Amino acid sequence: MLLLILLTLAVFIAGCLYVNFLRKVNHWKNRKIPHAKPVFPEGNYRGTGSINLGVILKSIYDSGKTEKVYGFWQFHIPTLMIIDPDLVKCVLASDFSHFDDHGVYFDEEIDPLSANLLTLGGSQWKCIRTKLAPAFTTGKMKLMFPMMLKCAEDLREVLEGPAERREVIEFKELLARFTTDVISSCAFGVEVQSLKHKNSIFRIRGKEVFESSWEVLLRNFIGFLFPGLARFFKLRIYSKELTQFFLKFIRESMEERKRENIHRNDILQMLMELRDKGFIGDADDSSNSKFRVYQYSKEKFTLEQAAAQAFIFFTAGFETSSTTTQYALYELAVHPEMQERVRKEVKRVINKYNGSITYEGLTEMEFLGRIVEETLRKYPPASNLSRICTKEYKLPGTDIVIEKGTQISVCIYGLHMDERYYPNPEVFDPDRFTEEQKAARHRFTYIPFGEGPRICIGYKFGLTQTKLGLATILSNYTVDVADGKTRIPPIYDPKSFFFAPKDGMHLKISPVARNGQ
């Protein structure tokens, strides 16, 4: 009987979805907007589960790249992809107030970690973003740099033995442990040492967030496509165990610091200020931010709000930076002459600063910087930016009016791999990012961290730990392609929301020759 009930329910739901799909199938045609042809039930997401989402979105972008905008369907949801860089600028920056919401499902009551800077919209997002902005200034990065250096030294030590033995290393997991250590130290003031202890609790919890299981994918799938249904059933994006662990850790850490009168230059300390005072440092700090998005407010953070922001900084930071670092090493292994060129630069700058990697020294490593920029072009941390139109908007230079509630897509990967802006886009060429080359391109054809008021708040931190990891490895070791192990080109994990390499990133490591310059 139960099986019959479940089968009947499944048929009923499928029927409702099909009727809803038919009702929307002419959405873009009726608005005279060029569009892809949808297929039930996936719309234009054909291959979901067997093809990486970024690759699917790029194929949609390529189909419509001669247009200014292009309509498509994310399953049953009509979505407008913004193709033209001038219009991308309008959506992300110039007319941001019409598109200030990601439209991502969250429920702060049953799933408090889900109500973070990435998912919040409108006034909630504006308030928290303004409060957190002073935590990510260049000055704050410099204060955190000594903590990063300690983790970089651990990375050097961990690689020393395998390098002497000329071993093949799986860099995806290794670098995720490195960035976990960096962020745990800089965010929470704790040395989790996951580089030396693979089963550290922070690494285990971090892996849980990006676990590519079908259960996790299904939760995200329902939350995105059926947010009303998700709220009705009180769907959790993050497990109860993960939430309890993180809330307990933040609460106990704050209590210990207050009790012992401990003060550290880390993110947790700044979140404590927000909880106690409602602001970081002086109230005037927020006026220095690039985008003044919200009138200054002294409303204090709750424990749950503080934990949610700490959580997203931790999880988003280690996965994206470690992915960028591993792909940079991959490209340098494939291009050994490029690796030697950047190694000479890194060692020259280190020698200038008495044999040490310094914050100032990293900024002087220009070729290393271009390598990171080109890596972010070819393998962006996120393949797509989602927005919701929150106020009716007429696209400049067109007759197109975007209705309130319309789902918007900006395909980062499509823009970055468009031969009109980057000739031979599959070729890894750091010299695309000389000052002359950058000045000749439209600024909004390169948006690895987004742009405008919702640009990634921690992008400076991410760039710093990426460059530090690369400088540490390249000044001490050589990375090479491992025959039979290194996939050329990489194959992207179809179940990952990022461009994570399927089955990891395997490279051979060896010490730098003693006479290397």
Short mmCIF file of C-alpha atoms in Angstrom, two decimals:
data_model
loop_
_atom_site.label_atom_id
_atom_site.label_comp_id
_atom_site.label_asym_id
_atom_site.label_seq_id
_atom_site.Cartn_x
_atom_site.Cartn_y
_atom_site.Cartn_z
CA MET A 1 0.00 0.00 0.00
CA LEU A 2 2.81 2.42 0.94
CA LEU A 3 4.55 1.74 -2.37
CA LEU A 4 1.31 2.48 -4.25
CA ILE A 5 0.86 5.76 -2.35
CA LEU A 6 4.44 6.84 -3.09
CA LEU A 7 4.06 5.90 -6.76
CA THR A 8 0.80 7.86 -7.01
CA LEU A 9 2.42 10.85 -5.33
CA ALA A 10 5.40 10.70 -7.70
CA VAL A 11 3.11 10.58 -10.75
CA PHE A 12 1.08 13.51 -9.38
CA ILE A 13 4.21 15.62 -8.80
CA ALA A 14 5.57 14.76 -12.25
CA GLY A 15 2.23 15.73 -13.79
CA CYS A 16 2.21 19.07 -11.97
CA LEU A 17 5.76 19.76 -13.11
CA TYR A 18 4.88 18.96 -16.71
CA VAL A 19 1.81 21.22 -16.68
CA ASN A 20 3.91 24.00 -15.14
CA PHE A 21 6.59 23.44 -17.78
CA LEU A 22 4.05 23.69 -20.64
CA ARG A 23 2.69 26.89 -19.12
CA LYS A 24 6.14 28.49 -19.25
CA VAL A 25 7.51 26.98 -22.46
CA ASN A 26 6.69 30.10 -24.51
CA HIS A 27 7.92 32.54 -21.87
CA TRP A 28 10.80 33.97 -23.91
CA LYS A 29 9.05 33.66 -27.27
CA ASN A 30 6.16 35.78 -26.00
CA ARG A 31 8.66 38.46 -24.95
CA LYS A 32 10.47 38.34 -28.31
CA ILE A 33 13.77 37.44 -26.66
CA PRO A 34 16.16 35.04 -28.45
CA HIS A 35 16.32 31.80 -26.53
CA ALA A 36 17.28 28.15 -26.41
CA LYS A 37 14.68 25.44 -26.93
CA PRO A 38 13.81 23.72 -23.65
CA VAL A 39 13.23 20.01 -23.12
CA PHE A 40 11.17 18.54 -20.27
CA PRO A 41 12.12 18.08 -17.48
CA GLU A 42 15.63 19.59 -17.45
CA GLY A 43 14.96 22.64 -19.62
CA ASN A 44 18.42 23.45 -21.00
CA TYR A 45 20.33 21.66 -18.26
CA ARG A 46 20.74 18.50 -20.32
CA GLY A 47 23.50 16.31 -18.96
CA THR A 48 23.09 17.38 -15.34
CA GLY A 49 24.81 14.79 -13.18
CA SER A 50 27.10 13.61 -15.96
CA ILE A 51 28.48 16.99 -17.12
CA ASN A 52 29.86 19.76 -14.89
CA LEU A 53 27.33 22.58 -14.49
CA GLY A 54 29.87 25.20 -15.61
CA VAL A 55 30.36 23.36 -18.90
CA ILE A 56 26.58 23.19 -19.43
CA LEU A 57 26.19 26.92 -18.80
CA LYS A 58 29.05 27.74 -21.16
CA SER A 59 27.35 25.75 -23.94
CA ILE A 60 24.22 27.88 -23.39
CA TYR A 61 26.36 31.03 -23.45
CA ASP A 62 28.02 29.91 -26.69
CA SER A 63 24.61 29.33 -28.29
CA GLY A 64 23.56 32.90 -27.57
CA LYS A 65 26.81 34.85 -27.57
CA THR A 66 25.95 36.84 -30.69
CA GLU A 67 23.00 38.30 -28.74
CA LYS A 68 22.96 40.89 -25.97
CA VAL A 69 20.80 38.64 -23.79
CA TYR A 70 19.66 35.04 -24.18
CA GLY A 71 16.75 33.21 -22.60
CA PHE A 72 17.02 29.65 -21.31
CA TRP A 73 15.45 27.35 -18.73
CA GLN A 74 16.97 26.06 -15.52
CA PHE A 75 14.66 23.05 -15.47
CA HIS A 76 11.25 24.78 -15.22
CA ILE A 77 12.60 28.26 -14.39
CA PRO A 78 12.87 30.78 -17.27
CA THR A 79 16.24 32.50 -16.86
CA LEU A 80 17.77 35.44 -18.71
CA MET A 81 21.49 35.16 -19.41
CA ILE A 82 23.23 38.51 -19.78
CA ILE A 83 25.79 38.24 -22.60
CA ASP A 84 26.88 41.78 -23.49
CA PRO A 85 29.61 43.11 -21.11
CA ASP A 86 28.00 46.57 -20.99
CA LEU A 87 24.78 44.99 -19.76
CA VAL A 88 26.71 42.77 -17.35
CA LYS A 89 28.08 46.00 -15.87
CA CYS A 90 24.54 47.37 -15.54
CA VAL A 91 23.29 44.27 -13.70
CA LEU A 92 26.27 43.82 -11.38
CA ALA A 93 27.23 47.42 -10.70
CA SER A 94 25.61 50.46 -12.33
CA ASP A 95 22.00 49.44 -11.64
CA PHE A 96 22.74 46.99 -8.85
CA SER A 97 19.72 48.11 -6.79
CA HIS A 98 17.48 46.27 -9.29
CA PHE A 99 19.46 43.02 -8.88
CA ASP A 100 20.64 42.91 -5.26
CA ASP A 101 19.41 39.41 -4.43
CA HIS A 102 20.94 36.04 -5.32
CA GLY A 103 17.62 34.27 -4.96
CA VAL A 104 19.26 31.44 -3.00
CA TYR A 105 17.14 29.46 -0.51
CA PHE A 106 17.91 29.79 3.20
CA ASP A 107 16.02 29.38 6.46
CA GLU A 108 17.68 31.13 9.40
CA GLU A 109 15.34 29.55 11.97
CA ILE A 110 15.97 25.86 11.33
CA ASP A 111 19.27 26.22 9.44
CA PRO A 112 21.03 29.32 10.87
CA LEU A 113 24.29 28.74 8.97
CA SER A 114 22.40 29.10 5.69
CA ALA A 115 21.62 32.78 6.43
CA ASN A 116 25.03 34.05 5.41
CA LEU A 117 26.46 36.82 3.24
CA LEU A 118 26.20 34.63 0.14
CA THR A 119 22.49 33.86 0.48
CA LEU A 120 21.03 36.97 2.12
CA GLY A 121 19.44 39.67 0.00
CA GLY A 122 18.05 43.17 0.27
CA SER A 123 18.43 45.13 3.51
CA GLN A 124 19.65 42.08 5.48
CA TRP A 125 22.57 41.61 3.12
CA LYS A 126 23.34 45.34 2.93
CA CYS A 127 23.52 45.70 6.70
CA ILE A 128 25.80 42.70 7.24
CA ARG A 129 28.01 43.49 4.25
CA THR A 130 28.64 47.03 5.51
CA LYS A 131 29.41 45.78 9.01
CA LEU A 132 31.88 43.16 7.73
CA ALA A 133 33.67 45.35 5.16
CA PRO A 134 36.27 46.72 7.64
CA ALA A 135 37.34 43.14 8.42
CA PHE A 136 38.78 42.66 4.93
CA THR A 137 40.88 45.77 4.34
CA THR A 138 44.52 45.59 3.23
CA GLY A 139 45.53 46.60 6.75
CA LYS A 140 43.68 43.63 8.23
CA MET A 141 45.31 41.31 5.67
CA LYS A 142 48.76 42.47 6.78
CA LEU A 143 47.90 41.75 10.41
CA MET A 144 46.86 38.21 9.48
CA PHE A 145 49.88 37.52 7.27
CA PRO A 146 52.17 36.12 10.04
CA MET A 147 49.51 33.46 10.73
CA MET A 148 49.47 32.58 7.02
CA LEU A 149 53.27 32.28 7.02
CA LYS A 150 53.18 29.67 9.78
CA CYS A 151 50.84 27.53 7.67
CA ALA A 152 53.05 28.04 4.61
CA GLU A 153 56.03 26.72 6.57
CA ASP A 154 53.97 23.65 7.52
CA LEU A 155 53.21 23.17 3.82
CA ARG A 156 56.91 23.31 2.96
CA GLU A 157 57.73 20.76 5.67
CA VAL A 158 54.97 18.34 4.64
CA LEU A 159 56.21 18.35 1.03
CA GLU A 160 59.89 17.93 1.92
CA GLY A 161 59.91 14.13 2.28
CA PRO A 162 57.78 13.35 -0.80
CA ALA A 163 59.91 15.76 -2.85
CA GLU A 164 63.15 14.04 -1.83
CA ARG A 165 61.60 10.74 -2.93
CA ARG A 166 60.27 12.29 -6.20
CA GLU A 167 56.75 11.15 -5.37
CA VAL A 168 53.46 11.83 -7.12
CA ILE A 169 51.28 14.01 -4.89
CA GLU A 170 47.49 14.40 -5.01
CA PHE A 171 47.39 18.19 -4.71
CA LYS A 172 43.63 18.69 -4.52
CA GLU A 173 43.34 17.30 -1.00
CA LEU A 174 46.75 18.57 0.13
CA LEU A 175 45.99 22.17 -0.82
CA ALA A 176 42.50 21.98 0.69
CA ARG A 177 44.20 21.03 3.97
CA PHE A 178 46.62 23.95 3.58
CA THR A 179 43.84 26.49 3.01
CA THR A 180 41.84 24.93 5.85
CA ASP A 181 44.80 25.59 8.15
CA VAL A 182 45.23 29.16 6.88
CA ILE A 183 41.58 30.07 7.29
CA SER A 184 41.21 28.33 10.66
CA SER A 185 44.19 30.30 11.95
CA CYS A 186 43.22 33.66 10.43
CA ALA A 187 39.51 33.35 11.10
CA PHE A 188 39.40 31.61 14.48
CA GLY A 189 42.91 31.76 15.91
CA VAL A 190 43.19 27.98 16.14
CA GLU A 191 45.95 25.76 14.77
CA VAL A 192 44.08 22.74 13.44
CA GLN A 193 47.16 21.42 11.58
CA SER A 194 45.17 19.43 9.06
CA LEU A 195 48.30 19.38 6.86
CA LYS A 196 49.93 17.12 9.42
CA HIS A 197 46.75 15.45 10.70
CA LYS A 198 44.50 14.45 7.81
CA ASN A 199 41.54 13.67 10.03
CA SER A 200 41.35 16.98 11.88
CA ILE A 201 37.76 17.84 12.75
CA PHE A 202 37.85 21.09 10.77
CA ARG A 203 38.92 19.29 7.61
CA ILE A 204 36.21 16.65 8.11
CA ARG A 205 33.52 19.31 8.58
CA GLY A 206 34.81 21.31 5.64
CA LYS A 207 34.68 18.30 3.34
CA GLU A 208 31.12 17.65 4.45
CA VAL A 209 29.99 20.98 2.95
CA PHE A 210 31.33 20.12 -0.50
CA GLU A 211 30.56 16.43 -0.38
CA SER A 212 29.47 15.32 -3.85
CA SER A 213 26.87 12.85 -2.64
CA TRP A 214 23.48 12.60 -4.30
CA GLU A 215 21.83 13.52 -0.99
CA VAL A 216 23.68 16.86 -0.84
CA LEU A 217 22.96 17.54 -4.51
CA LEU A 218 19.28 16.74 -4.00
CA ARG A 219 18.99 19.15 -1.05
CA ASN A 220 20.54 21.96 -3.09
CA PHE A 221 18.43 21.01 -6.11
CA ILE A 222 15.17 21.26 -4.16
CA GLY A 223 16.25 24.45 -2.41
CA PHE A 224 16.98 26.15 -5.74
CA LEU A 225 14.10 24.89 -7.87
CA PHE A 226 11.37 24.64 -5.24
CA PRO A 227 12.16 27.12 -2.43
CA GLY A 228 8.50 27.21 -1.33
CA LEU A 229 8.47 23.43 -0.99
CA ALA A 230 11.79 23.55 0.85
CA ARG A 231 10.40 26.05 3.37
CA PHE A 232 7.20 24.03 3.84
CA PHE A 233 9.17 20.89 4.66
CA LYS A 234 11.79 22.90 6.61
CA LEU A 235 14.62 21.59 4.44
CA ARG A 236 18.13 21.92 5.81
CA ILE A 237 20.96 22.76 3.42
CA TYR A 238 23.52 21.96 6.13
CA SER A 239 23.20 18.98 8.44
CA LYS A 240 22.12 19.36 12.05
CA GLU A 241 25.45 17.90 13.20
CA LEU A 242 27.46 20.44 11.19
CA THR A 243 25.32 23.32 12.47
CA GLN A 244 25.62 22.23 16.10
CA PHE A 245 29.40 21.78 15.76
CA PHE A 246 29.93 25.23 14.32
CA LEU A 247 27.59 27.08 16.69
CA LYS A 248 29.16 25.33 19.68
CA PHE A 249 32.68 26.15 18.47
CA ILE A 250 31.92 29.85 17.89
CA ARG A 251 30.07 30.22 21.20
CA GLU A 252 32.78 28.50 23.26
CA SER A 253 35.59 30.37 21.48
CA MET A 254 33.96 33.73 22.18
CA GLU A 255 33.30 32.82 25.81
CA GLU A 256 36.91 31.69 26.32
CA ARG A 257 38.31 34.92 24.87
CA LYS A 258 36.09 37.03 27.08
CA ARG A 259 36.89 34.98 30.16
CA GLU A 260 40.65 34.94 29.56
CA ASN A 261 40.76 38.48 28.10
CA ILE A 262 42.31 37.15 24.87
CA HIS A 263 42.58 39.46 21.85
CA ARG A 264 43.75 38.28 18.41
CA ASN A 265 43.92 39.89 14.98
CA ASP A 266 41.47 37.49 13.36
CA ILE A 267 37.95 37.31 11.97
CA LEU A 268 36.48 35.88 15.17
CA GLN A 269 37.71 38.92 17.12
CA MET A 270 35.98 41.22 14.64
CA LEU A 271 32.77 39.19 14.86
CA MET A 272 32.96 39.55 18.64
CA GLU A 273 33.12 43.32 18.19
CA LEU A 274 30.04 43.16 15.98
CA ARG A 275 28.25 41.09 18.61
CA ASP A 276 29.24 43.37 21.49
CA LYS A 277 29.26 46.83 19.85
CA GLY A 278 27.52 46.45 16.49
CA PHE A 279 30.55 47.66 14.51
CA ILE A 280 34.25 46.99 13.87
CA GLY A 281 36.68 49.70 14.95
CA ASP A 282 35.37 53.21 14.34
CA ALA A 283 31.96 53.90 12.89
CA ASP A 284 33.61 55.92 10.13
CA ASP A 285 35.41 52.84 8.76
CA SER A 286 32.48 51.84 6.56
CA SER A 287 32.74 55.10 4.59
CA ASN A 288 36.03 53.90 3.11
CA SER A 289 34.47 50.89 1.37
CA LYS A 290 34.40 50.92 -2.41
CA PHE A 291 30.62 50.69 -2.52
CA ARG A 292 28.62 52.53 0.17
CA VAL A 293 25.58 50.27 0.23
CA TYR A 294 23.85 50.82 3.54
CA GLN A 295 23.52 53.57 6.10
CA TYR A 296 25.73 52.73 9.06
CA SER A 297 23.91 50.77 11.76
CA LYS A 298 24.94 49.83 15.30
CA GLU A 299 22.55 46.91 15.58
CA LYS A 300 24.44 44.08 17.26
CA PHE A 301 25.07 40.64 15.77
CA THR A 302 23.46 37.58 17.28
CA LEU A 303 25.54 34.47 17.90
CA GLU A 304 23.81 32.77 14.96
CA GLN A 305 24.59 35.68 12.61
CA ALA A 306 28.23 35.70 13.68
CA ALA A 307 28.50 31.93 13.23
CA ALA A 308 26.87 32.04 9.78
CA GLN A 309 29.35 34.65 8.50
CA ALA A 310 32.33 32.82 10.00
CA PHE A 311 31.05 29.60 8.44
CA ILE A 312 30.73 30.96 4.89
CA PHE A 313 34.16 32.62 5.11
CA PHE A 314 35.65 29.31 6.21
CA THR A 315 33.94 27.07 3.66
CA ALA A 316 34.03 29.37 0.63
CA GLY A 317 37.62 30.36 1.29
CA PHE A 318 39.35 27.01 1.50
CA GLU A 319 37.67 25.35 -1.50
CA THR A 320 38.04 28.20 -4.00
CA SER A 321 41.64 29.11 -3.12
CA SER A 322 42.83 25.51 -3.07
CA THR A 323 41.23 24.91 -6.48
CA THR A 324 42.95 27.96 -7.97
CA THR A 325 46.32 26.93 -6.52
CA GLN A 326 46.14 23.36 -7.84
CA TYR A 327 45.24 24.50 -11.37
CA ALA A 328 48.09 27.04 -11.34
CA LEU A 329 50.49 24.23 -10.40
CA TYR A 330 48.99 22.02 -13.11
CA GLU A 331 49.55 24.67 -15.79
CA LEU A 332 53.11 25.27 -14.58
CA ALA A 333 53.79 21.53 -14.72
CA VAL A 334 52.51 21.46 -18.30
CA HIS A 335 54.59 24.59 -19.13
CA PRO A 336 57.99 24.02 -17.44
CA GLU A 337 59.59 27.06 -19.10
CA MET A 338 56.89 29.23 -17.52
CA GLN A 339 57.50 27.52 -14.17
CA GLU A 340 61.20 28.35 -14.34
CA ARG A 341 60.45 31.97 -15.23
CA VAL A 342 58.15 32.49 -12.27
CA ARG A 343 60.49 30.62 -9.92
CA LYS A 344 63.30 33.04 -10.77
CA GLU A 345 61.01 35.96 -10.00
CA VAL A 346 59.84 34.44 -6.70
CA LYS A 347 63.39 33.68 -5.52
CA ARG A 348 64.65 37.13 -6.58
CA VAL A 349 61.96 38.86 -4.52
CA ILE A 350 62.49 36.53 -1.54
CA ASN A 351 66.22 37.32 -1.62
CA LYS A 352 65.39 41.04 -1.68
CA TYR A 353 63.52 40.59 1.61
CA ASN A 354 66.34 38.71 3.37
CA GLY A 355 65.18 35.23 2.40
CA SER A 356 61.60 35.62 3.61
CA ILE A 357 58.23 35.79 1.91
CA THR A 358 56.58 39.05 2.94
CA TYR A 359 53.21 40.63 2.21
CA GLU A 360 54.95 43.43 0.31
CA GLY A 361 57.08 40.91 -1.54
CA LEU A 362 54.05 39.01 -2.81
CA THR A 363 52.70 42.22 -4.36
CA GLU A 364 56.02 42.65 -6.21
CA MET A 365 55.82 39.20 -7.84
CA GLU A 366 54.19 40.51 -11.01
CA PHE A 367 54.49 37.39 -13.16
CA LEU A 368 53.16 35.24 -10.31
CA GLY A 369 50.22 37.64 -10.10
CA ARG A 370 49.54 37.23 -13.82
CA ILE A 371 49.70 33.44 -13.49
CA VAL A 372 47.04 33.58 -10.77
CA GLU A 373 44.89 35.93 -12.88
CA GLU A 374 45.11 33.66 -15.92
CA THR A 375 44.31 30.63 -13.76
CA LEU A 376 41.21 32.43 -12.48
CA ARG A 377 40.23 33.19 -16.06
CA LYS A 378 40.55 29.64 -17.29
CA TYR A 379 39.30 27.97 -14.09
CA PRO A 380 37.08 30.53 -12.30
CA PRO A 381 36.04 29.68 -8.71
CA ALA A 382 32.38 30.01 -9.72
CA SER A 383 31.12 29.40 -13.25
CA ASN A 384 28.04 31.57 -12.92
CA LEU A 385 26.52 34.49 -11.01
CA SER A 386 22.82 34.30 -10.19
CA ARG A 387 20.66 37.31 -9.50
CA ILE A 388 16.95 38.03 -9.07
CA CYS A 389 15.42 41.15 -10.58
CA THR A 390 13.93 42.87 -7.52
CA LYS A 391 12.49 45.89 -9.39
CA GLU A 392 11.26 46.09 -12.99
CA TYR A 393 14.15 47.15 -15.23
CA LYS A 394 14.54 48.24 -18.84
CA LEU A 395 17.84 47.11 -20.33
CA PRO A 396 19.68 50.17 -21.72
CA GLY A 397 19.86 50.29 -25.52
CA THR A 398 17.13 47.66 -25.94
CA ASP A 399 13.35 47.36 -25.81
CA ILE A 400 13.63 44.56 -23.27
CA VAL A 401 11.93 45.05 -19.92
CA ILE A 402 12.96 42.59 -17.21
CA GLU A 403 10.06 41.84 -14.91
CA LYS A 404 10.35 41.72 -11.16
CA GLY A 405 11.15 38.18 -10.01
CA THR A 406 13.02 37.19 -13.19
CA GLN A 407 15.98 34.88 -12.65
CA ILE A 408 19.21 36.37 -14.07
CA SER A 409 22.40 34.56 -15.05
CA VAL A 410 25.87 35.95 -15.78
CA CYS A 411 28.06 33.12 -17.08
CA ILE A 412 31.57 33.88 -15.81
CA TYR A 413 33.03 30.86 -17.58
CA GLY A 414 31.42 31.86 -20.87
CA LEU A 415 32.84 35.39 -20.71
CA HIS A 416 36.29 34.14 -19.69
CA MET A 417 36.43 31.62 -22.55
CA ASP A 418 35.01 33.91 -25.24
CA GLU A 419 37.52 34.19 -28.10
CA ARG A 420 36.30 37.72 -28.84
CA TYR A 421 37.95 38.85 -25.61
CA TYR A 422 40.59 36.15 -25.16
CA PRO A 423 41.95 34.77 -28.47
CA ASN A 424 42.71 31.03 -28.25
CA PRO A 425 41.00 30.87 -24.84
CA GLU A 426 42.08 27.27 -24.17
CA VAL A 427 45.73 28.38 -24.23
CA PHE A 428 47.21 29.31 -20.85
CA ASP A 429 48.83 32.71 -21.38
CA PRO A 430 49.58 34.88 -18.30
CA ASP A 431 50.69 37.75 -20.52
CA ARG A 432 47.01 38.40 -21.25
CA PHE A 433 47.14 40.22 -17.93
CA THR A 434 49.82 42.81 -18.55
CA GLU A 435 48.56 46.30 -17.75
CA GLU A 436 48.39 47.08 -21.48
CA GLN A 437 46.30 44.00 -22.26
CA LYS A 438 43.93 44.62 -19.35
CA ALA A 439 43.41 48.24 -20.37
CA ALA A 440 42.47 47.14 -23.91
CA ARG A 441 39.66 44.81 -22.70
CA HIS A 442 36.23 45.52 -21.31
CA ARG A 443 36.55 45.31 -17.55
CA PHE A 444 33.44 43.16 -17.19
CA THR A 445 34.81 40.35 -19.37
CA TYR A 446 36.91 39.25 -16.37
CA ILE A 447 34.90 38.74 -13.18
CA PRO A 448 36.29 35.73 -11.27
CA PHE A 449 35.04 37.14 -7.95
CA GLY A 450 31.94 38.85 -9.30
CA GLU A 451 31.79 42.64 -9.46
CA GLY A 452 29.96 45.60 -8.01
CA PRO A 453 28.65 45.76 -4.43
CA ARG A 454 28.35 41.95 -4.21
CA ILE A 455 31.93 41.27 -5.27
CA CYS A 456 33.39 38.52 -3.06
CA ILE A 457 34.18 40.24 0.23
CA GLY A 458 37.17 37.97 0.90
CA TYR A 459 38.81 38.04 -2.53
CA LYS A 460 41.94 39.85 -1.27
CA PHE A 461 42.38 37.20 1.39
CA GLY A 462 41.90 34.45 -1.20
CA LEU A 463 44.46 35.96 -3.57
CA THR A 464 46.97 36.36 -0.76
CA GLN A 465 46.79 32.75 0.43
CA THR A 466 46.89 31.50 -3.17
CA LYS A 467 50.03 33.51 -3.98
CA LEU A 468 51.64 32.52 -0.68
CA GLY A 469 51.01 28.83 -1.32
CA LEU A 470 52.43 29.05 -4.84
CA ALA A 471 55.47 31.09 -3.77
CA THR A 472 56.23 28.60 -0.98
CA ILE A 473 56.01 25.58 -3.28
CA LEU A 474 57.82 27.11 -6.27
CA SER A 475 60.73 28.49 -4.23
CA ASN A 476 61.45 25.04 -2.82
CA TYR A 477 60.11 22.46 -5.26
CA THR A 478 59.57 21.63 -8.91
CA VAL A 479 56.25 20.19 -10.07
CA ASP A 480 56.03 18.01 -13.16
CA VAL A 481 53.42 16.07 -15.07
CA ALA A 482 53.12 12.52 -13.71
CA ASP A 483 52.94 9.99 -16.55
CA GLY A 484 49.72 8.02 -16.39
CA LYS A 485 48.45 10.06 -13.43
CA THR A 486 48.05 13.66 -14.61
CA ARG A 487 45.00 14.13 -16.81
CA ILE A 488 45.66 16.52 -19.71
CA PRO A 489 43.37 18.37 -20.00
CA PRO A 490 41.68 17.98 -16.62
CA ILE A 491 38.22 16.42 -16.44
CA TYR A 492 35.79 18.39 -14.28
CA ASP A 493 33.80 16.58 -11.60
CA PRO A 494 30.18 16.53 -12.87
CA LYS A 495 28.82 16.53 -9.30
CA SER A 496 30.82 19.57 -8.17
CA PHE A 497 29.52 23.15 -8.20
CA PHE A 498 33.12 24.21 -8.88
CA PHE A 499 35.64 23.16 -11.53
CA ALA A 500 37.03 20.51 -9.22
CA PRO A 501 39.16 17.98 -11.10
CA LYS A 502 37.59 14.55 -11.17
CA ASP A 503 39.68 12.06 -9.17
CA GLY A 504 42.02 14.80 -7.95
CA MET A 505 45.12 16.54 -9.28
CA HIS A 506 48.20 14.32 -9.41
CA LEU A 507 51.61 15.94 -10.01
CA LYS A 508 55.17 14.79 -9.43
CA ILE A 509 57.23 16.84 -6.98
CA SER A 510 61.00 17.14 -6.54
CA PRO A 511 63.39 19.57 -4.82
CA VAL A 512 64.57 22.65 -6.68
CA ALA A 513 68.13 22.16 -7.92
CA ARG A 514 70.62 23.72 -5.51
CA ASN A 515 72.00 25.94 -8.24
CA GLY A 516 68.45 27.06 -9.25
CA GLN A 517 68.11 30.83 -9.33
#
